[in-house]
Amino acid sequence: MVTHKKPTWWKVGVIYQVYPRSFQDTNEDGVGDLSGIVSRLDYLEWLGIDAIWISPFYPSPMEDFGYDITDYTGLDPVFGELPDFDALVAEAHRRSIRVILDFVPNHTSHLHPWFVESRSARESEKRNWYIWQDPKPDGSPPNNWRGQADPDTEGSAWAFDEFTGQYYLANFSPSQPELNWRNTEVREAMMDAMRFWLDRDADGFRVDMVDFLGKDPDFRDESPLAEGKTPRDYLVEARYQLNRPETLDYIREMKRILDQYPDRVLIGEVIYFLPVERMAAYYGEGDLLDLPTNFRFTFLPPEAPVLRRFVDDYDAALREHGAWPNHCLGNHDSPRVSRHGEETSRLLAMMLLTLRGTPFVYYGDEIGMPNVKVLPDKRQDGWDYIGRDPARTPMQWDASPNAGFCHEHAEPWLPVSDEFEKDNVESQRSDSRSMLALYRRLLGLRRAEQALSLGDYEAMEDAPERCFAYRRQYEGRRLLVALNFSGEAIRLTLAGCTDAKILLSTYLNRDGETGAETLELRPFEGIVAEVPDMNPNETEV
Ligand code: NOJ
Ligand code: CA
């Protein structure tokens, strides 16, 4: 008897990112909490996702909303207590939803007791848990490493500590000192923290800023930004401040911990614009990251040739390494995809959920949540230069006050969109052509069709320029995805295909339509179709 190995859940599954402050508040303080997530699990099950990744919920002064931790094995009281976490995991697992935690090992909060101890004296026993260096003779920072809180400024990555007269490394903000991963005690503490959550049945981690973990032990200067180069180029080309070879050893160490538990996933955040070959290196030989994050669709223009070129390169580079792709349209650090308008957002949703690779769906995108204008007196995010608040506003559940996110007498921590009465989960659930309906159909289709989750990807060579079309194929089942990114109708000629059948259109009104030899796409329409006898690269326009 031939036994088929069950495909790995995080390859076939879809991961939904929950920003816990904004999902559901249950205790009237205007901030979402873990019990709130539990109360919305039925919705997530109905939607059809496979796992949630929860942005950090650990104790934190919230200067970077949880990406500044003061205790790796606790919960911030605003989110609940450990039993709430256990209940969340149990309830999610009962619905076959996995739970992935955000893990932030590159830096702590400046208020973490380790750092408080470290900065108390040069002789402190925790001094070497962080990265301390003397000033240059003129008092300036130890080297030219650039700060990342605002990569467009000339800011230094170093912060000066008056009390002990040295600089500490803090790439993102002085309130986020960098841990010294060269120190085995630090690594042990981090591995213990991971075990703590794995023992409580967490299904894996999304590791924050993983490519920043290693630092040059000699603190050599980076080459200064050459004429015409951008801060992005600096991040890609940096050799000492990040992108270090020893980082791979640290990741391997984490992976070994996860491998002691069945079926866990290790996701790592790597910088946004890393060339595909460099992304591929983070997979190692299956001994490093399962999914180094790919953020390209958060900033590429939604134009067929651009998207296609990236997907072709990425897919080919990863295939060569036997590595598994992943995609997202947005996250808590980037503007929401809805900025492209509804038609294009629908096309991008169809692309996200029909490409080869694990899709990440950012909470609220499934109802087309807007980038909410947040007035200065309501702003929360300290990263002024991006202003990440507009993409972090409360989930719009229904038309009741505060969109059902929190009690009507509570003040939500960020304003709810003015559009919530029209656009919310409840209203879209009863509209069979809503964005939510589209997401649910796409998720259902991806789950039903292994061609969409596991199949090969092959772009259609001769699709019209503004149409991104590709075939997905698995064990003889052939599907065609065609995305018309133009405002004009187009006709695709499907050479040799006598019985194409549309399974889904982004307009949600063409189910079951059949075609022979040709298929017409309306302006900004995307379709998924069965094309049993079509060879994509023998087609013509
Ligand atoms: C990456 C996180 O996604 C972002 O939100 C955070 O501000 C930085 N890491 C710094 O911790
Ligand atoms: Ca709350």
XYZ file of C-alpha atoms and ligand atoms in Angstrom:
553
model
C 0.000 0.000 0.000
C 1.283 3.454 -0.825
C 1.064 5.797 2.107
C 1.080 9.519 1.437
C 2.869 11.625 3.966
C 0.515 14.272 5.284
C 1.722 17.623 3.987
C 3.156 19.928 6.604
C 0.428 22.143 8.053
C 2.296 25.394 7.596
C 2.852 24.656 3.932
C -0.763 23.972 3.093
C -2.198 26.310 5.701
C -2.921 30.017 5.800
C -1.624 32.138 8.665
C -3.690 35.049 9.966
C -1.901 37.814 11.829
C -3.670 39.141 14.884
C -2.533 42.464 16.319
C -3.847 41.728 19.795
C -4.362 45.326 20.916
C -6.851 45.779 18.097
C -8.735 42.526 17.738
C -11.266 42.384 20.558
C -11.452 44.027 23.957
C -13.341 42.161 26.679
C -12.738 44.223 29.822
C -13.692 47.707 28.675
C -10.236 49.250 28.756
C -10.264 49.900 25.016
C -7.362 47.550 24.326
C -7.779 44.097 22.832
C -6.856 41.098 24.961
C -6.359 37.342 24.721
C -9.861 36.555 25.948
C -11.032 38.730 23.092
C -9.169 36.566 20.610
C -10.772 33.481 22.164
C -14.187 35.045 21.711
C -13.493 35.489 17.995
C -12.114 32.038 17.251
C -15.445 30.877 15.881
C -15.207 33.632 13.327
C -11.668 32.621 12.372
C -12.759 29.018 12.046
C -15.679 30.067 9.852
C -13.334 32.208 7.758
C -11.160 29.164 7.154
C -7.655 30.076 8.291
C -5.288 27.498 9.745
C -3.145 29.395 12.206
C -2.912 32.705 13.959
C 0.297 34.611 14.560
C -0.190 36.958 17.478
C 1.965 40.078 17.714
C 3.687 40.292 21.141
C 1.623 40.078 24.311
C 4.488 39.937 26.826
C 4.970 42.462 29.639
C 6.111 45.689 28.080
C 6.081 49.437 28.672
C 4.545 49.534 25.160
C 6.938 52.131 23.845
C 6.951 49.940 20.720
C 3.688 48.181 21.576
C 5.138 44.919 22.776
C 8.242 44.759 20.610
C 9.976 45.982 23.745
C 9.755 43.172 26.265
C 10.423 43.193 30.009
C 9.697 39.512 30.636
C 9.878 36.781 27.995
C 7.760 34.290 29.883
C 4.837 36.362 31.033
C 1.855 38.234 29.726
C 1.326 41.934 29.968
C -1.656 42.433 32.299
C -3.376 44.434 29.568
C -3.652 41.191 27.587
C -4.462 38.836 30.444
C -2.702 36.199 32.494
C -1.074 32.882 31.722
C -4.302 30.883 32.137
C -5.787 33.113 29.419
C -2.971 32.079 27.141
C -3.539 28.418 27.949
C -7.239 28.835 27.285
C -6.513 30.508 23.966
C -4.278 27.672 22.847
C -6.719 25.010 23.973
C -9.682 26.711 22.324
C -7.762 27.358 19.120
C -6.520 23.769 18.959
C -10.043 22.513 19.530
C -10.881 24.268 16.260
C -7.715 23.007 14.539
C -6.235 26.490 14.561
C -2.534 26.675 15.437
C -1.064 29.445 17.521
C 2.205 31.102 16.540
C 3.877 33.540 18.916
C 5.906 36.593 18.115
C 9.340 36.253 19.649
C 11.581 39.299 19.954
C 15.076 38.117 20.859
C 17.181 40.856 19.285
C 16.409 43.511 21.855
C 14.582 43.954 25.142
C 12.920 46.973 26.628
C 15.312 49.312 28.440
C 13.153 48.521 31.472
C 13.834 44.781 31.346
C 15.468 43.844 34.691
C 18.413 42.449 32.715
C 19.101 45.834 31.186
C 18.432 47.712 34.403
C 21.075 45.497 35.985
C 23.388 45.772 32.975
C 23.426 49.551 32.974
C 23.841 49.804 36.753
C 27.660 49.483 36.627
C 30.406 48.523 34.233
C 31.143 45.600 36.572
C 27.534 44.419 36.625
C 27.190 40.693 36.140
C 24.718 41.390 33.365
C 26.933 43.993 31.664
C 27.861 41.535 28.967
C 24.234 40.629 28.252
C 24.020 43.774 26.159
C 26.458 45.427 23.774
C 28.503 48.142 25.429
C 31.368 50.084 23.896
C 33.482 53.073 24.832
C 32.950 56.343 23.016
C 35.557 57.426 20.519
C 38.107 59.829 22.028
C 35.984 62.763 20.879
C 32.984 61.338 22.692
C 31.169 60.253 19.533
C 29.620 56.783 19.024
C 31.963 53.791 18.698
C 31.336 53.339 14.960
C 29.189 54.522 12.056
C 26.320 52.043 12.342
C 23.040 53.633 11.374
C 19.954 53.660 13.573
C 16.878 52.012 12.113
C 14.073 53.805 13.931
C 14.169 56.258 11.086
C 16.473 54.864 8.419
C 16.300 58.095 6.448
C 18.072 60.102 9.086
C 21.738 60.057 9.920
C 20.932 58.790 13.413
C 23.380 56.472 15.133
C 22.542 52.941 16.225
C 24.235 53.708 19.558
C 22.739 55.334 22.649
C 24.900 56.974 25.306
C 24.523 56.024 28.942
C 25.581 58.980 31.105
C 25.837 56.965 34.270
C 28.455 54.454 33.150
C 29.942 56.575 30.384
C 29.580 54.025 27.594
C 27.379 53.564 24.568
C 24.976 50.639 24.191
C 23.772 49.347 20.868
C 20.103 50.026 20.154
C 19.377 49.719 16.450
C 15.710 50.621 16.695
C 15.388 53.017 19.612
C 17.283 53.828 22.820
C 14.386 52.128 24.602
C 15.250 48.839 22.818
C 18.803 47.844 23.784
C 20.251 44.963 21.786
C 20.991 41.694 23.509
C 24.461 40.242 23.118
C 23.877 36.931 21.349
C 27.577 36.067 21.575
C 27.025 35.528 25.267
C 25.964 31.922 25.876
C 23.986 32.951 28.948
C 21.833 35.177 26.764
C 21.294 32.405 24.261
C 20.385 29.977 27.018
C 17.877 32.432 28.455
C 16.315 32.838 25.012
C 16.148 29.094 24.397
C 14.550 28.639 27.811
C 11.934 31.227 26.910
C 11.161 29.385 23.698
C 10.853 26.091 25.579
C 8.541 27.734 28.070
C 6.004 28.519 25.329
C 6.523 25.305 23.400
C 5.801 23.401 26.592
C 2.553 25.347 26.771
C 1.716 24.071 23.285
C 2.600 27.077 21.180
C 2.928 25.885 17.586
C 5.923 27.989 16.713
C 7.385 31.443 16.525
C 7.707 34.379 14.221
C 11.117 35.668 15.240
C 11.426 39.428 15.063
C 14.375 40.964 13.216
C 16.231 37.702 13.092
C 18.870 38.990 10.686
C 20.047 41.514 13.262
C 21.033 38.961 15.930
C 24.745 38.641 15.151
C 27.060 41.638 15.232
C 30.664 42.008 14.247
C 32.767 41.332 17.363
C 35.220 44.028 16.256
C 32.482 46.580 15.574
C 33.960 47.531 12.227
C 32.495 50.496 10.384
C 30.088 49.803 7.546
C 30.929 51.427 4.217
C 29.255 54.810 4.309
C 26.232 55.290 2.074
C 27.665 55.955 -1.369
C 26.175 58.583 -3.669
C 22.915 57.349 -5.095
C 22.522 54.570 -2.524
C 19.515 54.431 -0.238
C 19.169 53.348 3.389
C 17.617 50.165 1.968
C 20.827 49.463 0.083
C 22.701 50.022 3.310
C 20.631 47.352 5.076
C 21.091 44.871 2.255
C 24.816 45.500 1.940
C 25.681 45.814 5.641
C 28.260 43.230 6.730
C 28.939 44.104 10.339
C 25.787 45.540 11.890
C 23.512 42.772 10.565
C 23.504 39.930 7.992
C 26.234 38.163 9.974
C 27.288 34.559 9.330
C 27.026 33.683 13.044
C 23.331 34.606 12.925
C 22.794 31.372 11.030
C 24.302 29.465 13.963
C 21.926 31.203 16.349
C 18.962 30.327 14.147
C 20.182 26.726 13.989
C 20.192 26.663 17.756
C 16.585 27.854 17.848
C 15.578 25.369 15.212
C 17.094 22.539 17.256
C 14.879 23.514 20.154
C 11.777 23.500 17.957
C 12.763 20.172 16.461
C 12.435 18.620 19.906
C 8.698 19.198 19.611
C 6.492 17.764 16.884
C 5.180 19.917 14.067
C 6.401 23.353 15.086
C 7.190 26.201 12.702
C 10.044 28.699 12.784
C 9.327 31.894 10.883
C 11.899 34.674 10.840
C 11.553 38.306 9.940
C 14.292 39.307 7.525
C 14.636 42.765 6.037
C 11.996 43.782 3.533
C 13.957 43.987 0.339
C 16.499 41.183 0.631
C 17.397 39.787 -2.807
C 15.745 36.411 -3.368
C 19.035 34.496 -3.266
C 19.747 35.925 0.148
C 16.256 34.993 1.349
C 16.917 31.468 0.158
C 20.061 31.245 2.291
C 17.996 31.635 5.474
C 16.404 28.235 4.884
C 19.781 26.508 5.143
C 19.529 22.797 4.524
C 16.196 22.651 6.293
C 18.082 23.362 9.524
C 17.361 27.097 9.719
C 14.127 29.015 9.166
C 11.048 27.281 7.785
C 9.829 30.610 6.435
C 12.027 33.687 6.151
C 9.424 36.369 5.595
C 8.793 37.786 2.151
C 7.292 41.283 2.234
C 7.563 42.237 -1.431
C 3.836 42.636 -2.031
C 3.627 45.188 0.758
C 5.526 47.663 -1.394
C 5.707 46.532 -5.027
C 3.350 48.459 -7.311
C 0.325 46.324 -8.240
C 1.305 45.965 -11.864
C 1.214 42.615 -13.615
C 4.750 42.643 -15.080
C 6.326 43.730 -11.785
C 4.476 41.137 -9.729
C 5.147 38.412 -12.225
C 8.858 39.164 -12.429
C 9.206 38.967 -8.669
C 7.154 35.774 -8.312
C 9.051 34.066 -11.138
C 12.422 34.906 -9.588
C 11.423 34.091 -6.043
C 9.733 30.827 -6.949
C 12.673 29.712 -9.075
C 15.285 30.668 -6.462
C 13.454 28.795 -3.738
C 12.655 25.774 -5.871
C 16.341 25.367 -6.500
C 16.900 25.131 -2.737
C 13.843 22.939 -2.103
C 12.569 25.811 0.033
C 8.983 26.892 0.585
C 7.834 30.438 -0.328
C 5.557 32.722 1.649
C 3.682 35.903 0.840
C 1.775 38.680 2.540
C 0.017 41.859 1.457
C 0.418 43.736 4.697
C 1.305 43.663 8.362
C 1.440 45.938 11.393
C 4.428 47.804 9.955
C 3.089 48.723 6.529
C 0.121 50.596 5.116
C -2.868 48.391 4.416
C -3.421 46.917 0.977
C -6.766 48.731 0.743
C -4.774 51.810 -0.335
C -4.814 50.328 -3.839
C -8.611 50.498 -4.014
C -11.119 47.687 -3.780
C -10.766 46.176 -7.252
C -7.007 45.896 -7.014
C -7.201 44.675 -3.415
C -9.431 41.878 -4.637
C -6.955 40.933 -7.334
C -4.133 40.943 -4.812
C -6.152 38.808 -2.407
C -6.712 36.291 -5.171
C -3.019 36.336 -5.972
C -1.990 35.925 -2.327
C -4.258 32.939 -1.842
C -3.501 31.164 -5.104
C 0.274 31.410 -5.303
C 2.673 28.678 -4.283
C 3.755 29.469 -0.737
C 2.249 30.079 2.662
C -0.053 33.122 2.678
C -0.150 35.505 5.633
C -3.404 37.438 5.945
C -3.297 40.605 8.060
C -6.333 40.990 10.324
C -8.981 43.213 8.804
C -7.737 42.949 5.249
C -10.425 40.340 4.700
C -13.031 43.091 5.064
C -10.914 45.649 3.225
C -10.214 47.725 6.335
C -8.925 51.173 5.416
C -5.813 53.009 6.491
C -7.517 55.111 9.102
C -6.521 58.740 9.402
C -5.325 59.201 12.970
C -5.251 62.798 14.140
C -2.136 64.003 15.965
C -3.725 63.949 19.413
C -4.703 60.291 18.952
C -1.389 59.045 17.621
C 0.268 56.187 19.416
C 3.158 54.948 17.304
C 6.546 56.440 18.066
C 7.818 55.688 14.557
C 6.657 59.004 13.164
C 8.328 58.619 9.845
C 6.117 55.705 8.853
C 3.140 56.339 11.093
C 1.996 52.779 11.562
C -1.193 53.631 13.470
C -3.494 53.772 10.395
C -2.988 50.043 9.772
C -3.419 49.083 13.434
C -6.904 50.357 14.188
C -9.593 48.252 15.892
C -11.182 45.410 13.993
C -14.604 46.330 12.611
C -16.941 43.599 13.748
C -20.377 45.144 13.438
C -22.296 48.421 13.277
C -22.648 48.827 17.048
C -20.723 51.595 18.842
C -16.955 51.144 18.532
C -17.639 48.580 15.830
C -18.106 45.851 18.413
C -14.396 46.033 19.235
C -14.983 47.374 22.721
C -17.805 48.465 24.975
C -19.572 51.642 23.918
C -18.372 53.437 27.055
C -14.763 52.442 26.552
C -12.414 54.500 24.444
C -10.613 52.404 21.862
C -6.836 52.864 22.079
C -6.796 53.943 18.426
C -9.807 55.407 16.625
C -12.192 53.116 14.799
C -12.615 53.878 11.098
C -15.531 56.187 10.252
C -16.562 53.622 7.687
C -17.275 50.900 10.219
C -21.044 51.074 9.994
C -20.856 50.146 6.361
C -17.827 47.918 6.369
C -17.763 45.362 9.104
C -17.708 41.614 9.485
C -21.399 41.326 10.149
C -22.530 43.390 7.169
C -20.123 41.644 4.841
C -21.115 38.216 6.080
C -24.578 38.746 4.730
C -23.363 40.070 1.399
C -22.427 37.253 -0.933
C -20.276 39.560 -3.062
C -18.340 41.322 -0.324
C -14.599 41.321 0.200
C -15.159 38.979 3.137
C -17.133 36.620 0.914
C -14.234 36.649 -1.543
C -11.664 35.848 1.143
C -13.768 33.037 2.488
C -14.291 31.562 -0.949
C -10.581 31.823 -1.721
C -9.653 30.210 1.569
C -12.146 27.433 0.950
C -10.871 26.891 -2.567
C -7.261 26.772 -1.432
C -8.170 24.203 1.182
C -10.126 22.093 -1.287
C -7.612 22.244 -4.116
C -4.171 20.818 -3.520
C -3.202 22.337 -6.846
C -3.474 25.724 -5.129
C -1.588 24.809 -1.986
C 0.953 22.284 -3.168
C 0.924 22.560 -6.947
C 3.671 23.787 -9.236
C 3.626 27.382 -10.322
C 4.147 28.290 -13.943
C 3.515 31.745 -15.394
C 1.653 32.007 -18.677
C 4.198 33.443 -21.070
C 1.919 35.131 -23.520
C -0.787 36.629 -21.370
C -1.487 40.287 -22.205
C 0.987 42.597 -20.562
C -1.302 43.832 -17.846
C -2.588 40.399 -16.967
C -0.674 38.211 -14.526
C -1.693 34.658 -15.339
C -0.292 31.401 -14.043
C -1.022 27.749 -13.896
C -1.022 25.722 -10.712
C -0.841 22.006 -11.184
C -0.821 19.044 -8.841
C -1.124 15.359 -9.709
C -2.882 16.025 -13.010
C -5.227 18.695 -11.707
C -4.685 21.969 -13.591
C -5.928 25.349 -12.528
C -5.436 28.680 -14.192
C -5.318 31.933 -12.248
C -5.640 35.042 -14.408
C -5.510 38.504 -12.877
C -6.368 41.446 -15.084
C -4.646 44.468 -13.558
C -5.986 46.777 -16.258
C -9.145 48.802 -16.623
C -9.927 47.126 -19.925
C -11.541 43.837 -20.747
C -9.150 41.256 -22.151
C -9.507 37.951 -23.906
C -7.240 35.063 -23.045
C -6.806 32.360 -25.619
C -6.420 28.980 -24.003
C -4.773 26.854 -26.627
C -6.205 23.400 -26.799
C -8.527 23.914 -23.874
C -12.001 22.750 -24.759
C -13.634 22.879 -21.361
C -12.411 25.604 -19.092
C -14.649 26.204 -16.115
C -14.551 29.224 -13.851
C -14.415 28.280 -10.179
C -14.222 31.796 -8.812
C -14.142 35.395 -9.996
C -13.121 38.383 -7.876
C -16.558 39.773 -8.736
C -18.153 36.622 -7.310
C -20.736 36.259 -10.037
C -19.366 33.892 -12.665
C -19.258 30.557 -10.881
C -19.452 27.597 -13.181
C -19.241 29.591 -16.409
C -17.519 27.524 -19.043
C -15.413 28.396 -22.015
C -13.624 26.721 -24.871
C -10.417 28.115 -26.315
C -10.977 31.563 -24.854
C -11.857 33.284 -21.613
C -12.860 36.884 -21.264
C -11.783 38.900 -18.233
C -13.618 42.063 -17.300
C -11.677 45.162 -16.196
C -9.773 44.422 -12.974
C -11.187 40.940 -12.817
C -9.358 37.924 -11.524
C -10.494 34.364 -12.016
C -9.544 30.870 -10.979
C -10.548 28.303 -13.575
C -10.215 24.610 -14.170
C -8.324 24.090 -17.414
C -7.893 20.336 -17.677
C -6.300 20.253 -21.091
C -4.504 23.546 -21.316
C -0.804 23.966 -21.642
C -0.257 27.564 -20.556
C 2.743 28.164 -22.676
C 1.068 27.158 -25.881
C -1.543 29.843 -25.581
C -1.823 33.039 -27.456
C -3.606 36.263 -26.913
C 9.909 44.569 13.833
C 8.483 44.717 14.230
O 7.661 44.146 13.256
C 8.211 46.187 14.427
O 6.854 46.436 14.704
C 9.094 46.698 15.531
O 8.893 48.083 15.711
C 10.565 46.423 15.200
N 10.738 45.028 14.891
C 11.481 46.786 16.335
O 11.215 45.928 17.403
Ca -8.910 44.830 27.219
